[in-house]
Each structure stands twice: as structure tokens, then as C-alpha cells.
Amino acid sequence: MSAQEEMSAQHQEVATGRVKRGLAEMLRGGVIMDVVNAEQAKIAEDAGAVAVMALERVPADIRREGGVARMSDPVLIEEIQGAVTIPVMAKARIGHFAEAQILQALQVDYIDESEVLTPADQAHHIDKWAFEVPFVCGATNLGEALRRISEGAAMIRSKGEAGTGNVVQAVTHLRSILGDIRKITQADEAELFGWAKELRAPYDLVKEVHDSGRLPVPLFCAGGLATPADCSLVMQLGAEAVFVGSGIFKSSDPAKRAAAIVEATTHYLDPAILIKVSRNLGPAMVGIEMDKLDVHLADRGW
Amino acid sequence: MLALQGDFAEHARHLELLGTPVCLVKTPEDLRGCEGLILPGGESTTISRLLESSGLAVAIRDLVSQGLFLFGTCAGMILLASEVVDGRPDQIRLGMIDITVRRNGFGRQIRSFEADLEVEGLAGPPVRAVFIRAPVVERVGPSVAVLGGVRYDFAEGEALSVPVVCRNERVLVSSFHPELTSDLRLHEYFIGMIQSA
């Protein structure tokens, strides 16, 4: 048998749903850190990050400086890919499938179709089924999560409010998603049609949530996490992993805080370890209250 | 079940379906009374750090000398291997099985794949094996048996067969993730290794 025949006899397939979701499963219980250069990526990997998110400005700076936020320069992504051995993710604007095509050609490991960047399309998200690289998308509620999954997202992260250092919106979104999942598991067959209508989500996905009691893809948490205790909080609420953006590299001692956040995400139920890692981290990022915000990033996406 | 990071919940579900009592291990105390330990898929550099900070690396080495059985999938295989290529220099090598593995040897996520494989000792249809940024076994020591392999196109027209399931007396490793499918046979095989001891 030739090599080609042997491989086709093994029915080798890439980019199946299982393969796309699979990487998200591997990241569970871990911390994905925003980094803006190779040096920060090394610090993140040294601290035990499961993956890094390559971007040009962390959300706190995007918020402060304003202007249109776009996909990163490919050079920056390549430098970060060269600096670390862990998965490298990168962000594309909502609906900007050309940015996503470039990121796929760069072989990033996950594409984040992100509200943190300025949206490119006010009605449509990217058709994520058209890509071999898996996508993660943000959601503020279950309907939004299921719409993203119906478009092909292989991981959902609760949006929170990026760049604020304030965990309140992350908690709101996580509770909304998980609370509705709990209600749907109790619904009878007729009520599922009502849920599909109310959530503006495909019936089949609503049914899947009802039958399995969970989202069809892993649910991570993002947006405003700044301390080990924040990570413990959202993990206890039901997040399967966390994204930490500005919270690490806008703090006074990023390496130490990053390592502490990794420990807290693993040992989120162990107060003794949480005390140990929370000691002497230096000032966290300052943070902003929600009613002081000019722009609510979580409102982006449809 | 090592539960520091990764897809340990999937492994635990497989064990529960097989009627095996499962305990999630995050600290050395959790290991008490365990006959076998599964190291799940995940990020090997992260798990490596957490094994050290929790004191579990030392505890596992101690228990292995008293007869603990080990099963590692993907990241777990990397952690159990005697030699790792393309890892971090400070990454833990538990050295429980004499193989050399290359981290992410099949490439980045876009090259992650699934395939049907024959695995020696598993009766029935082929195993549907899911490879996620998987390690490649580049060398197998004399004390190690190869139970299954995959033929893979590493570069245009350069297809090579590489081992993907290996074992020695008390350690089982696979480059792919049996926990991501509903096939319980490899977990059953591991439990069989413990029971026949």
C-alpha cells in the first residue's frame, strides 16, 4: 500500500468540530494572557499561561487612546510565535473575514473574533465554518453564545468589560449564560421552542443544551479579571478557564501576578493556596467603574 | 486523575463509565490510596509548573517506586517521557518511560487531525484517534513496546509512520486523546494493566 493509500485508509481529517473544540478542551483550567510583544509572551509562558493572545494594544490602552483598533501587524504575531512554544491566538475584528484569512495563513492556533477591536460589520459575524483554524467569540448571554456557535465558534468566552479591571460584567454575563442553561435543562419539549424564539438561537442548539446541561463548546471567562480572587470567583461560578488581558501587564509586577493567577485558577477552591498566592502582589491595575465608561465594548456584536 | 489543568473531566467521565472509583488530584494528599494516575491532555509547560509548585512531582516519583501505574495522553505523554525535544529547558521530565518526544511535532493547531488506528490489545474496530498539537515519538527505548502508530505527511510527499501508543510494565502513553471520543477501550486497557499486576 502506498503512503497516500495508507493515510486515506486511516480516514485522516483536519479541522473537524472535534479537532477545533479539542484545543479548547486542552486549555481548560488554564489562563490565556494578552501580550503585546515577544518579551511579554515569554513572561506569560514562564508564569504558566496555557496560551497567549497576541495584540497590538491591551484593552485598557485601546480604551484610553481610542481610534480604530484592528488586527495586529503580522510581524508582531510571528515574533510572538517564535518566542513561545504554547498556543498563540490573535484577534480579528467582528465580521472582518479578510483579517481572519490572514490570521489563518499565519497559522495562529485560535482566532478571537473580538468586540475589543472596532467592528468591521454591523450586522454579520464571520462565517467561521469556512475556516480550518478554530474561533473563539464573546457572548453576554446564552442567545448570543448559541448564535456564535451556530456560525462555527468552537469556544465561547463571556465578554465582561475588557480593559476595566472590573469583574462585575464578567460575573453578570457568566451568570446569565449559566443561569439560562440551568433553566433550559428543566424546560419541557414545548417550552424549548419558546426558548429558541426568546434567545433568537437555533432550536437544535437549544435542544442540545437541554439534553446535555452545558454549552456545546467550552465556556471560558474574560473581561476585567485582575486578581487571583477574581479568577477563583469566576471558576467557582462555572467558567472552564480564564482570559486575563490588561490585568497582568497593567499591574506593578506582571511576572508575579501572572504566576499567582495561574495558581489561583487551578486551586480555585483552596483558600490556603489563594492566601499564599495573593500576598504581596503589589498594586493591581487601577480599574474603572462601569458608569464612568464612555464605550461599552460588550455591546458590540449582534 | 491529575486535575491541575487540561481535560481531566473527560478522563474522569470515561473512568466513571467503566465503574472505576475516581479521585481528582491537585495536591500530594489527594494521591493517597491511588493505584493508578492519569496525566491528561493540556499544556505540558503549565502542568509542569503546577506539578512542581504543588509538590506533586516529588510525590509521584515516591509513589512510582511503590508501584503506582501511570497513563499519560498528549501533554501527559510529554511529562512522562525520558526525553523532550522542543520543550522548555525547565520543563519537568518525570522520565517514567524511555521515549523521546517532540512537542507539537505534527505542527500547529491547523494541522491537528483525527484518524482511524489499529491498537494492539484492543479488540474490535479501529480507534478514532484525535490529535491536538500532538507530540511525536522520535525514539523508543528497548524497554518500551509500541502498540500503535500513525502514518502522517510531515512535509509534502514525506509520509512517515510514527508510534502513537507505547507502554512499559507500568506506564501507558498515547499522543492522541482517547478521552475526546466515546471509545473507552484504552482506559479499560490501562485498568487491565493495574488489575493484572
Coordinates of C-alpha atoms in Angstrom, one line a residue:
Chain A
M1 CA 0.0 0.0 0.0
S2 CA 1.4 3.4 -0.9
A3 CA 1.7 6.1 1.8
Q4 CA -1.2 8.0 0.3
E5 CA -3.4 4.9 0.3
E6 CA -2.4 4.1 3.8
M7 CA -3.3 7.6 5.0
S8 CA -6.7 7.6 3.3
A9 CA -7.3 4.1 4.8
Q10 CA -6.9 5.8 8.2
H11 CA -9.5 8.4 7.2
Q12 CA -7.4 11.3 8.2
E13 CA -9.3 14.5 8.6
V14 CA -8.3 18.0 9.7
A15 CA -10.5 20.8 11.1
T16 CA -13.4 18.6 12.3
G17 CA -15.6 20.0 15.1
R18 CA -13.9 17.6 17.5
V19 CA -10.4 18.8 16.5
K20 CA -11.4 22.5 16.7
R21 CA -13.1 22.1 20.1
G22 CA -10.3 19.8 21.2
L23 CA -7.8 22.6 21.6
A24 CA -10.3 24.5 23.8
E25 CA -10.7 21.4 25.9
M26 CA -6.9 21.3 26.4
L27 CA -6.9 24.9 27.6
R28 CA -9.4 24.2 30.4
G29 CA -8.4 25.1 33.9
G30 CA -5.8 27.4 32.4
V31 CA -5.0 31.1 31.9
I32 CA -4.8 32.8 28.5
M33 CA -2.9 36.0 28.7
D34 CA -2.9 39.1 26.5
V35 CA 0.6 40.1 25.3
V36 CA 1.8 42.9 23.0
N37 CA 5.3 41.7 22.3
A38 CA 7.7 38.7 22.5
E39 CA 9.1 39.8 25.8
Q40 CA 5.6 39.7 27.4
A41 CA 4.8 36.4 25.7
K42 CA 7.9 34.9 27.4
I43 CA 6.9 36.2 30.8
A44 CA 3.4 34.7 30.3
E45 CA 4.8 31.3 29.3
D46 CA 7.3 31.4 32.2
A47 CA 4.4 32.1 34.6
G48 CA 2.5 29.0 33.3
A49 CA 0.0 30.5 30.8
V50 CA -1.7 27.9 28.6
A51 CA -1.8 30.2 25.6
V52 CA -1.2 33.8 24.7
M53 CA -3.3 36.3 22.8
A54 CA -1.2 38.4 20.6
L55 CA -2.4 42.0 20.1
E56 CA -1.0 45.5 19.5
R57 CA -2.5 47.2 22.5
V58 CA -4.1 45.7 25.6
P59 CA -7.8 46.7 26.0
A60 CA -7.0 49.3 28.7
D61 CA -4.8 51.2 26.2
I62 CA -7.4 50.8 23.4
R63 CA -9.9 52.3 25.8
R64 CA -7.6 55.2 26.8
E65 CA -6.1 56.0 23.4
G66 CA -9.3 55.5 21.3
G67 CA -9.1 55.3 17.5
V68 CA -9.9 52.3 15.4
A69 CA -8.5 49.0 16.8
R70 CA -7.5 46.5 14.2
M71 CA -5.8 43.1 13.7
S72 CA -2.1 43.1 14.8
D73 CA 0.8 43.5 12.4
P74 CA 1.8 40.0 11.2
V75 CA 5.4 40.7 12.3
L76 CA 4.3 41.1 15.8
I77 CA 2.4 37.8 15.7
E78 CA 5.3 36.0 14.1
E79 CA 7.7 37.3 16.7
I80 CA 5.4 36.0 19.5
Q81 CA 5.0 32.7 17.7
G82 CA 8.8 32.5 17.6
A83 CA 9.2 33.3 21.2
V84 CA 7.0 30.8 22.9
T85 CA 6.0 27.1 22.5
I86 CA 2.4 27.4 23.8
P87 CA -0.5 28.2 21.5
V88 CA -0.8 31.7 20.1
M89 CA -4.2 33.3 19.5
A90 CA -4.9 36.6 17.7
K91 CA -7.8 38.9 17.3
A92 CA -9.8 39.8 14.2
R93 CA -12.5 42.5 14.1
I94 CA -16.1 41.3 14.2
G95 CA -17.2 40.5 10.7
H96 CA -13.7 41.1 9.2
F97 CA -13.2 37.8 7.4
A98 CA -10.2 39.1 5.5
E99 CA -8.3 39.7 8.7
A100 CA -9.3 36.2 9.8
Q101 CA -8.0 34.8 6.5
I102 CA -4.6 36.5 7.1
L103 CA -4.5 35.1 10.7
Q104 CA -5.3 31.6 9.4
A105 CA -2.4 31.9 6.9
L106 CA -0.2 32.9 9.7
Q107 CA -1.2 29.6 11.4
V108 CA -2.3 31.2 14.7
D109 CA -3.8 28.5 16.9
Y110 CA -7.2 30.2 17.6
I111 CA -8.8 33.3 16.2
D112 CA -10.7 35.6 18.6
E113 CA -13.5 37.5 16.7
S114 CA -13.4 40.2 19.3
E115 CA -15.5 43.1 20.4
V116 CA -12.3 44.6 21.8
L117 CA -11.4 45.6 18.3
T118 CA -13.6 48.0 16.3
P119 CA -16.3 46.1 14.5
A120 CA -16.0 45.9 10.7
D121 CA -19.6 44.7 10.1
Q122 CA -22.6 46.0 11.9
A123 CA -24.9 43.1 11.0
H124 CA -22.8 40.0 10.4
H125 CA -20.2 38.0 12.2
I126 CA -17.6 35.9 10.3
D127 CA -18.8 32.6 8.8
K128 CA -16.5 30.6 10.9
W129 CA -17.4 27.3 9.3
A130 CA -15.3 28.5 6.3
F131 CA -12.1 28.3 8.3
E132 CA -9.8 25.5 9.4
V133 CA -8.5 27.4 12.3
P134 CA -10.9 27.4 15.3
F135 CA -12.6 30.6 16.6
V136 CA -13.5 31.9 20.0
C137 CA -16.2 34.6 20.3
G138 CA -17.5 36.6 23.1
A139 CA -21.1 36.5 24.5
T140 CA -23.0 38.4 27.1
N141 CA -25.9 35.9 27.2
L142 CA -26.9 32.4 26.1
G143 CA -28.6 33.5 22.9
E144 CA -25.6 35.4 21.8
A145 CA -23.4 32.4 22.6
L146 CA -25.6 30.0 20.7
R147 CA -25.7 32.3 17.6
R148 CA -21.9 32.4 17.6
I149 CA -21.8 28.6 17.9
S150 CA -24.2 28.3 15.0
E151 CA -21.8 30.4 13.0
G152 CA -19.0 27.9 13.8
A153 CA -17.4 29.2 17.0
A154 CA -15.6 26.3 18.8
M155 CA -15.2 28.2 22.1
I156 CA -17.2 30.9 23.9
R157 CA -15.9 33.4 26.4
S158 CA -18.2 35.6 28.5
K159 CA -17.3 39.1 27.4
G160 CA -17.2 41.0 30.6
E161 CA -16.0 44.6 30.1
A162 CA -12.4 44.4 28.8
G163 CA -9.8 46.9 29.9
T164 CA -11.6 48.0 33.1
G165 CA -10.0 45.7 35.7
N166 CA -13.6 45.4 37.0
V167 CA -15.0 41.9 37.2
V168 CA -18.7 42.9 37.6
Q169 CA -19.7 42.5 33.9
A170 CA -17.8 39.1 33.6
V171 CA -19.9 37.9 36.5
T172 CA -23.1 39.3 35.1
H173 CA -22.5 37.6 31.7
L174 CA -21.4 34.3 33.2
R175 CA -24.4 34.1 35.5
S176 CA -26.7 35.0 32.6
I177 CA -25.3 32.2 30.4
L178 CA -25.1 29.5 33.1
G179 CA -28.4 30.6 34.7
D180 CA -30.3 30.2 31.4
I181 CA -28.6 26.8 30.8
R182 CA -29.9 25.6 34.2
K183 CA -33.4 26.8 33.4
I184 CA -33.4 25.2 29.9
T185 CA -32.4 21.8 31.4
Q186 CA -35.7 22.0 33.4
A187 CA -37.8 23.0 30.4
D188 CA -40.2 20.6 28.7
E189 CA -40.2 19.9 24.9
A190 CA -42.8 22.5 24.1
E191 CA -41.0 25.2 26.1
L192 CA -37.8 24.6 24.1
F193 CA -39.4 26.2 21.1
G194 CA -40.2 29.2 23.3
W195 CA -36.6 29.4 24.5
A196 CA -35.3 29.2 20.9
K197 CA -37.5 32.1 20.0
E198 CA -36.7 34.2 23.1
L199 CA -32.9 33.6 22.7
R200 CA -33.0 34.1 18.9
A201 CA -31.0 30.9 18.6
P202 CA -31.3 27.7 16.6
Y203 CA -33.7 25.2 18.1
D204 CA -31.2 22.3 17.6
L205 CA -28.6 24.0 19.8
V206 CA -31.2 24.9 22.5
K207 CA -32.2 21.2 22.4
E208 CA -28.6 20.2 22.8
V209 CA -28.2 22.5 25.8
H210 CA -31.4 21.0 27.3
D211 CA -30.1 17.4 26.8
S212 CA -26.5 17.9 27.9
G213 CA -27.0 20.6 30.6
R214 CA -24.0 22.5 29.2
L215 CA -22.9 24.7 26.3
P216 CA -22.0 22.6 23.2
V217 CA -18.4 24.1 23.3
P218 CA -16.2 25.1 26.3
L219 CA -17.2 28.3 28.2
F220 CA -14.3 30.5 29.3
C221 CA -14.5 33.8 31.1
A222 CA -12.9 37.2 30.1
G223 CA -13.2 40.9 30.6
G224 CA -12.0 42.7 33.7
L225 CA -10.3 40.0 35.7
A226 CA -7.4 41.4 37.7
T227 CA -6.6 39.4 40.8
P228 CA -6.2 35.7 41.8
A229 CA -9.5 36.1 43.7
D230 CA -11.3 37.3 40.6
C231 CA -10.2 34.0 38.8
S232 CA -11.3 31.9 41.8
L233 CA -14.7 33.7 41.7
V234 CA -15.4 33.0 38.0
M235 CA -14.1 29.4 38.1
Q236 CA -16.4 28.7 41.1
L237 CA -19.3 30.3 39.1
G238 CA -18.7 27.7 36.3
A239 CA -16.1 29.2 33.9
E240 CA -13.8 26.5 32.5
A241 CA -10.7 28.7 32.0
V242 CA -9.9 32.4 32.1
F243 CA -8.6 35.1 29.7
V244 CA -6.7 37.8 31.5
G245 CA -5.9 40.9 29.4
S246 CA -4.8 44.2 30.9
G247 CA -5.0 42.8 34.4
I248 CA -1.5 41.3 34.2
F249 CA 0.7 43.7 32.2
K250 CA -1.0 46.8 33.6
S251 CA -0.2 45.8 37.2
S252 CA 3.0 46.7 39.1
D253 CA 4.6 43.2 39.0
P254 CA 3.4 41.3 35.9
A255 CA 5.5 38.1 36.3
K256 CA 4.5 37.6 39.9
R257 CA 0.8 38.4 39.3
A258 CA 0.7 36.1 36.2
A259 CA 2.1 33.2 38.2
A260 CA -0.3 33.9 41.1
I261 CA -3.3 34.0 38.7
V262 CA -2.2 30.6 37.2
E263 CA -2.1 29.0 40.7
A264 CA -5.4 30.6 41.6
T265 CA -7.1 29.2 38.5
T266 CA -6.0 25.7 39.3
H267 CA -6.5 25.8 43.1
Y268 CA -9.7 28.0 42.9
L269 CA -11.4 26.0 45.7
D270 CA -8.4 26.0 48.1
P271 CA -8.4 29.2 50.3
A272 CA -5.0 28.3 51.8
I273 CA -3.3 28.4 48.4
L274 CA -5.3 31.5 47.4
I275 CA -4.0 33.3 50.5
K276 CA -0.4 32.3 49.7
V277 CA -0.5 33.5 46.1
S278 CA -2.4 36.7 46.8
R279 CA 0.2 38.0 49.3
N280 CA 2.4 41.0 48.3
L281 CA 1.4 41.1 44.6
G282 CA 1.8 44.9 44.6
P283 CA -0.9 47.2 43.2
A284 CA -3.3 45.7 40.7
M285 CA -4.4 47.8 37.7
V286 CA -6.4 50.7 38.9
G287 CA -9.7 49.8 37.3
I288 CA -12.8 51.8 36.2
E289 CA -16.4 51.7 37.4
M290 CA -19.0 50.8 34.8
D291 CA -20.9 54.2 35.0
K292 CA -17.6 56.0 34.2
L293 CA -17.2 54.3 30.9
D294 CA -17.6 56.1 27.5
V295 CA -17.6 53.0 25.5
H296 CA -19.1 49.7 26.5
L297 CA -17.2 47.1 24.4
A298 CA -19.6 44.3 25.4
D299 CA -22.4 46.0 23.5
R300 CA -20.6 45.3 20.2
G301 CA -21.7 42.1 18.5
W302 CA -25.2 41.0 17.4
Chain B
M1 CA -6.8 11.6 38.0
L2 CA -4.3 14.5 37.8
A3 CA -6.5 17.6 37.9
L4 CA -4.1 20.6 37.7
Q5 CA -5.0 21.7 34.2
G6 CA -6.4 20.3 31.0
D7 CA -9.2 17.9 30.0
F8 CA -9.2 15.9 33.2
A9 CA -13.1 16.0 33.4
E10 CA -13.3 13.9 30.2
H11 CA -10.9 11.3 31.5
A12 CA -12.8 11.1 34.8
R13 CA -16.1 10.6 32.9
H14 CA -14.5 7.7 31.0
L15 CA -13.4 6.1 34.3
E16 CA -16.8 6.6 35.8
L17 CA -18.4 4.9 32.8
L18 CA -16.1 2.0 33.4
G19 CA -17.2 1.8 37.0
T20 CA -13.8 2.8 38.4
P21 CA -13.6 5.0 41.5
V22 CA -12.0 8.3 40.6
C23 CA -10.3 11.0 42.7
L24 CA -9.2 14.3 41.4
V25 CA -5.6 15.0 42.4
K26 CA -4.4 18.6 42.9
T27 CA -2.2 18.2 46.0
P28 CA 0.1 15.3 47.3
E29 CA -2.5 14.4 49.9
D30 CA -5.1 13.7 47.2
L31 CA -2.8 10.9 45.9
R32 CA -3.3 8.8 49.0
G33 CA -4.7 5.4 48.2
C34 CA -4.4 5.8 44.4
E35 CA -3.3 2.7 42.4
G36 CA -3.0 4.5 39.1
L37 CA -2.7 8.1 38.0
I38 CA -3.8 9.5 34.6
L39 CA -2.0 12.6 33.3
P40 CA -4.5 14.4 31.0
G41 CA -4.2 16.4 27.8
G42 CA -3.5 20.1 28.4
E43 CA -0.5 22.4 28.2
S44 CA 2.6 20.5 29.3
T45 CA 4.6 23.6 30.3
T46 CA 1.7 24.7 32.6
I47 CA 1.1 21.3 34.2
S48 CA 4.9 21.0 34.7
R49 CA 5.0 24.3 36.7
L50 CA 2.0 23.2 38.7
L51 CA 3.4 19.8 39.4
E52 CA 6.4 21.5 41.0
S53 CA 4.6 24.2 42.9
S54 CA 2.1 21.7 44.4
G55 CA 4.8 19.2 45.4
L56 CA 3.2 16.6 43.3
A57 CA 6.3 15.9 41.1
V58 CA 8.1 14.6 44.2
A59 CA 5.0 12.7 45.5
I60 CA 4.5 11.0 42.2
R61 CA 8.2 9.9 42.0
D62 CA 7.9 8.5 45.5
L63 CA 4.7 6.6 44.7
V64 CA 6.1 5.1 41.5
S65 CA 8.8 3.4 43.5
Q66 CA 5.9 1.8 45.5
G67 CA 4.2 0.5 42.3
L68 CA 1.9 3.4 41.1
F69 CA 0.7 2.9 37.5
L70 CA 0.7 5.8 35.1
F71 CA -1.3 6.7 31.9
G72 CA -0.5 9.9 30.0
T73 CA -2.3 11.4 27.0
C74 CA -0.6 14.1 24.8
A75 CA 0.7 16.6 27.4
G76 CA 0.7 13.6 29.9
M77 CA 2.9 11.6 27.5
I78 CA 5.3 14.6 27.3
L79 CA 5.5 14.8 31.1
L80 CA 6.2 11.0 31.4
A81 CA 8.8 10.8 28.7
S82 CA 12.5 10.5 29.5
E83 CA 13.5 13.0 26.8
V84 CA 11.7 16.0 25.3
V85 CA 12.6 17.9 22.2
D86 CA 11.4 21.5 21.6
G87 CA 10.2 21.8 25.2
R88 CA 11.2 24.4 27.7
P89 CA 14.6 23.6 29.4
D90 CA 13.0 23.9 32.8
Q91 CA 10.1 21.6 31.9
I92 CA 9.7 18.6 34.2
R93 CA 10.7 15.2 32.8
L94 CA 9.3 12.5 35.0
G95 CA 11.2 10.0 33.0
M96 CA 8.8 7.1 33.6
I97 CA 9.0 5.7 30.1
D98 CA 12.1 5.5 27.8
I99 CA 11.0 7.5 24.8
T100 CA 12.0 10.8 23.1
V101 CA 9.1 13.0 22.1
R102 CA 9.0 16.2 20.1
R103 CA 6.4 18.8 21.4
N104 CA 3.9 19.9 18.8
G105 CA 5.7 17.6 16.4
F106 CA 2.7 17.4 14.0
G107 CA 2.6 21.2 13.7
R108 CA 0.3 24.0 14.9
Q109 CA -3.4 23.7 15.5
I110 CA -4.3 24.0 11.8
R111 CA -2.6 20.6 11.3
S112 CA -4.4 18.9 14.2
F113 CA -6.3 15.9 12.9
E114 CA -8.2 12.7 13.6
A115 CA -7.6 9.2 12.1
D116 CA -8.5 5.6 12.4
L117 CA -5.8 3.4 14.0
E118 CA -5.2 -0.2 14.9
V119 CA -4.0 -0.5 18.5
E120 CA -2.6 -3.8 19.6
G121 CA -4.5 -5.3 22.5
L122 CA -7.8 -3.5 21.7
A123 CA -10.3 -5.8 20.1
G124 CA -12.9 -4.6 17.6
P125 CA -13.0 -1.7 15.1
P126 CA -10.1 0.8 14.8
V127 CA -9.7 3.5 17.3
R128 CA -10.8 7.0 16.2
A129 CA -7.7 9.0 17.4
V130 CA -7.9 12.8 17.9
F131 CA -4.5 14.5 17.7
I132 CA -4.4 18.1 19.0
R133 CA -1.0 19.9 18.6
A134 CA 0.2 16.4 19.5
P135 CA 3.7 15.2 20.4
V136 CA 5.7 12.9 18.0
V137 CA 7.6 10.0 19.4
E138 CA 11.0 10.1 17.8
R139 CA 12.8 7.3 19.7
V140 CA 11.6 4.3 21.6
G141 CA 13.9 2.6 24.1
P142 CA 14.4 -1.2 24.4
S143 CA 12.1 -1.5 27.5
V144 CA 9.2 0.0 25.6
A145 CA 6.5 -1.7 23.4
V146 CA 4.8 0.1 20.6
L147 CA 1.1 -0.7 20.5
G148 CA 0.0 1.6 17.6
G149 CA 1.2 4.1 15.1
V150 CA 0.0 6.6 12.5
R151 CA 1.3 7.4 9.0
Y152 CA 1.5 11.1 8.6
D153 CA 2.5 13.6 5.9
F154 CA 5.1 15.7 7.8
A155 CA 6.0 17.6 4.6
E156 CA 4.9 17.4 1.0
G157 CA 5.5 13.8 0.0
E158 CA 7.3 12.9 3.2
A159 CA 5.0 10.5 4.9
L160 CA 6.4 8.7 7.9
S161 CA 5.0 6.2 10.3
V162 CA 5.4 7.2 14.0
P163 CA 4.5 5.4 17.2
V164 CA 1.5 6.9 19.0
V165 CA 0.7 4.4 21.7
C166 CA 3.5 2.9 23.8
R167 CA 3.8 1.1 27.1
N168 CA 6.3 -0.5 29.5
E169 CA 5.5 -2.5 32.6
R170 CA 3.6 0.1 34.5
V171 CA 3.3 3.1 32.2
L172 CA 1.0 3.7 29.2
V173 CA 1.2 6.7 26.9
S174 CA -0.7 8.0 23.8
S175 CA 0.0 11.0 21.6
F176 CA -3.8 11.3 20.9
H177 CA -6.8 11.9 23.2
P178 CA -8.9 8.7 23.8
E179 CA -10.8 10.9 26.3
L180 CA -12.3 13.1 23.5
T181 CA -14.2 10.2 21.9
S182 CA -16.8 7.8 23.4
D183 CA -14.3 4.9 23.0
L184 CA -13.4 3.5 26.4
R185 CA -11.1 0.8 25.3
L186 CA -7.7 2.4 26.0
H187 CA -8.9 3.4 29.5
E188 CA -10.1 -0.2 30.0
Y189 CA -6.7 -1.4 28.8
F190 CA -5.0 0.8 31.5
I191 CA -7.2 -0.5 34.2
G192 CA -6.4 -4.0 33.0
M193 CA -2.7 -3.3 33.4
I194 CA -3.3 -2.4 37.1
Q195 CA -5.6 -5.4 37.7
S196 CA -3.3 -8.0 36.2
A197 CA -0.4 -6.8 38.4

